[in-house]
Amino acid sequence: MAPPSYRQHRAAGSGSMDRPQLPDSNVRYRDRCFWDSRYQEVGAAPAEWFGGLSCFREQLEAELRPGDRILVLGCGNSALSSDLFQLGYTDVTSIDYSAVCIAGMRARYAQCQGLQWVVMDARDLAFADGTFDVVLEKGTLDSMMVAEMDPWHVSPETTALLDQVLKEVSRVLRPGGRFISITFAQPHFRKRHYAQPAYGWSLRHSTYGSDFHYFLYVMCKGQELSPADLALGQRLHELPCPARPPSFLQALDSEDYLSAIEL
């Protein structure tokens, strides 16, 4: 099943972006300068990938506890951190590597005293070991994989990039803490990246959505991977088949990079 278009993702949430700046290549979605420019254009008005909190609230709240210390990776201009605050989760730290984004979010949600907004790279988290009960990401890892054309054979560079982030996530989680990843990436593609023994967590997933299913992966630190997940994780390190010819899937008139990959 092919992923949905960007228009479908907007329809599933409460996005307010109206024809934002488009990059000349999908690869630029990994470029900090592109995002700085993008947030200069669209500001901090909420925009969601994969739907807003109401779409997956039941699945997410089943994993949260009162008083949890929550870290949101790559917050962008999503309202997720604020929505969690309104539900009573008042210890929420949100990071993004775009200083423009963080400045806008600080200003927009200045009245929410429990929300912290920090400029930080997810590959190098400036937090002590075991700081958080929950680490949460929605679409951040997907944005790191936009250059990949073959979901069965992710490049060594992108695999290493995700590994950097996941090692940091595991490090800052306390024992018993949960890493929650929200994505459209199907289990046979994404679980290989999460199912690595080095991270020291278990792995399970649920779905949400009607016309198109999105996935909510939960990794619990201190629990073991199942034999099936361990076997799946080993496949990530198998030698790839010969490379396929390049495919150019960037639409000229719409922001459609999410439909160009199956992760």
PDB file of N, CA and C in Angstrom, residues 22-27 29 149 247-260:
ATOM      1  N   LEU A  22       8.105  25.381  -1.311  1.00  0.00           N
ATOM      2  CA  LEU A  22       8.479  24.025  -1.677  1.00  0.00           C
ATOM      3  C   LEU A  22       9.965  23.957  -1.979  1.00  0.00           C
ATOM      4  N   PRO A  23      10.639  22.875  -1.619  1.00  0.00           N
ATOM      5  CA  PRO A  23      12.049  22.722  -1.979  1.00  0.00           C
ATOM      6  C   PRO A  23      12.188  22.251  -3.415  1.00  0.00           C
ATOM      7  N   ASP A  24      13.363  22.426  -3.981  1.00  0.00           N
ATOM      8  CA  ASP A  24      13.588  21.955  -5.344  1.00  0.00           C
ATOM      9  C   ASP A  24      13.935  20.474  -5.374  1.00  0.00           C
ATOM     10  N   SER A  25      14.141  19.868  -4.209  1.00  0.00           N
ATOM     11  CA  SER A  25      14.458  18.448  -4.110  1.00  0.00           C
ATOM     12  C   SER A  25      14.000  17.947  -2.747  1.00  0.00           C
ATOM     13  N   ASN A  26      13.546  16.686  -2.688  1.00  0.00           N
ATOM     14  CA  ASN A  26      13.151  16.103  -1.408  1.00  0.00           C
ATOM     15  C   ASN A  26      14.270  16.124  -0.386  1.00  0.00           C
ATOM     16  N   VAL A  27      15.517  16.020  -0.853  1.00  0.00           N
ATOM     17  CA  VAL A  27      16.660  15.974   0.058  1.00  0.00           C
ATOM     18  C   VAL A  27      16.707  17.212   0.944  1.00  0.00           C
ATOM     19  N   TYR A  29      14.486  18.532   2.577  1.00  0.00           N
ATOM     20  CA  TYR A  29      13.719  18.391   3.824  1.00  0.00           C
ATOM     21  C   TYR A  29      14.617  17.982   4.985  1.00  0.00           C
ATOM     22  N   MET A 149      14.672   6.005  -1.863  1.00  0.00           N
ATOM     23  CA  MET A 149      13.761   5.598  -2.920  1.00  0.00           C
ATOM     24  C   MET A 149      13.356   4.132  -2.828  1.00  0.00           C
ATOM     25  N   SER A 247      14.670   7.097  -9.164  1.00  0.00           N
ATOM     26  CA  SER A 247      13.294   7.466  -9.484  1.00  0.00           C
ATOM     27  C   SER A 247      13.049   8.871  -8.979  1.00  0.00           C
ATOM     28  N   PHE A 248      12.507   9.729  -9.829  1.00  0.00           N
ATOM     29  CA  PHE A 248      12.294  11.124  -9.468  1.00  0.00           C
ATOM     30  C   PHE A 248      10.808  11.342  -9.210  1.00  0.00           C
ATOM     31  N   LEU A 249      10.468  11.507  -7.922  1.00  0.00           N
ATOM     32  CA  LEU A 249       9.063  11.484  -7.530  1.00  0.00           C
ATOM     33  C   LEU A 249       8.583  12.800  -6.941  1.00  0.00           C
ATOM     34  N   GLN A 250       9.418  13.826  -6.958  1.00  0.00           N
ATOM     35  CA  GLN A 250       8.973  15.109  -6.400  1.00  0.00           C
ATOM     36  C   GLN A 250       7.974  15.760  -7.332  1.00  0.00           C
ATOM     37  N   ALA A 251       6.772  16.004  -6.827  1.00  0.00           N
ATOM     38  CA  ALA A 251       5.762  16.671  -7.628  1.00  0.00           C
ATOM     39  C   ALA A 251       6.145  18.125  -7.845  1.00  0.00           C
ATOM     40  N   LEU A 252       5.765  18.672  -9.007  1.00  0.00           N
ATOM     41  CA  LEU A 252       6.142  20.038  -9.327  1.00  0.00           C
ATOM     42  C   LEU A 252       5.201  21.056  -8.693  1.00  0.00           C
ATOM     43  N   ASP A 253       3.936  20.661  -8.458  1.00  0.00           N
ATOM     44  CA  ASP A 253       2.970  21.655  -8.033  1.00  0.00           C
ATOM     45  C   ASP A 253       2.388  21.409  -6.659  1.00  0.00           C
ATOM     46  N   SER A 254       2.927  20.441  -5.926  1.00  0.00           N
ATOM     47  CA  SER A 254       2.394  20.200  -4.591  1.00  0.00           C
ATOM     48  C   SER A 254       3.471  19.590  -3.718  1.00  0.00           C
ATOM     49  N   GLU A 255       3.306  19.755  -2.408  1.00  0.00           N
ATOM     50  CA  GLU A 255       4.276  19.200  -1.478  1.00  0.00           C
ATOM     51  C   GLU A 255       3.900  17.754  -1.229  1.00  0.00           C
ATOM     52  N   ASP A 256       4.547  16.846  -1.957  1.00  0.00           N
ATOM     53  CA  ASP A 256       4.086  15.466  -2.000  1.00  0.00           C
ATOM     54  C   ASP A 256       5.187  14.491  -1.622  1.00  0.00           C
ATOM     55  N   TYR A 257       6.217  14.963  -0.889  1.00  0.00           N
ATOM     56  CA  TYR A 257       7.349  14.087  -0.653  1.00  0.00           C
ATOM     57  C   TYR A 257       6.971  12.868   0.155  1.00  0.00           C
ATOM     58  N   LEU A 258       5.938  12.956   1.002  1.00  0.00           N
ATOM     59  CA  LEU A 258       5.564  11.825   1.814  1.00  0.00           C
ATOM     60  C   LEU A 258       5.023  10.672   0.978  1.00  0.00           C
ATOM     61  N   SER A 259       4.529  10.989  -0.244  1.00  0.00           N
ATOM     62  CA  SER A 259       4.041   9.914  -1.105  1.00  0.00           C
ATOM     63  C   SER A 259       5.164   9.326  -1.944  1.00  0.00           C
ATOM     64  N   ALA A 260       6.367   9.881  -1.851  1.00  0.00           N
ATOM     65  CA  ALA A 260       7.481   9.408  -2.649  1.00  0.00           C
ATOM     66  C   ALA A 260       8.251   8.299  -1.977  1.00  0.00           C
TER      67      ALA A 260
END
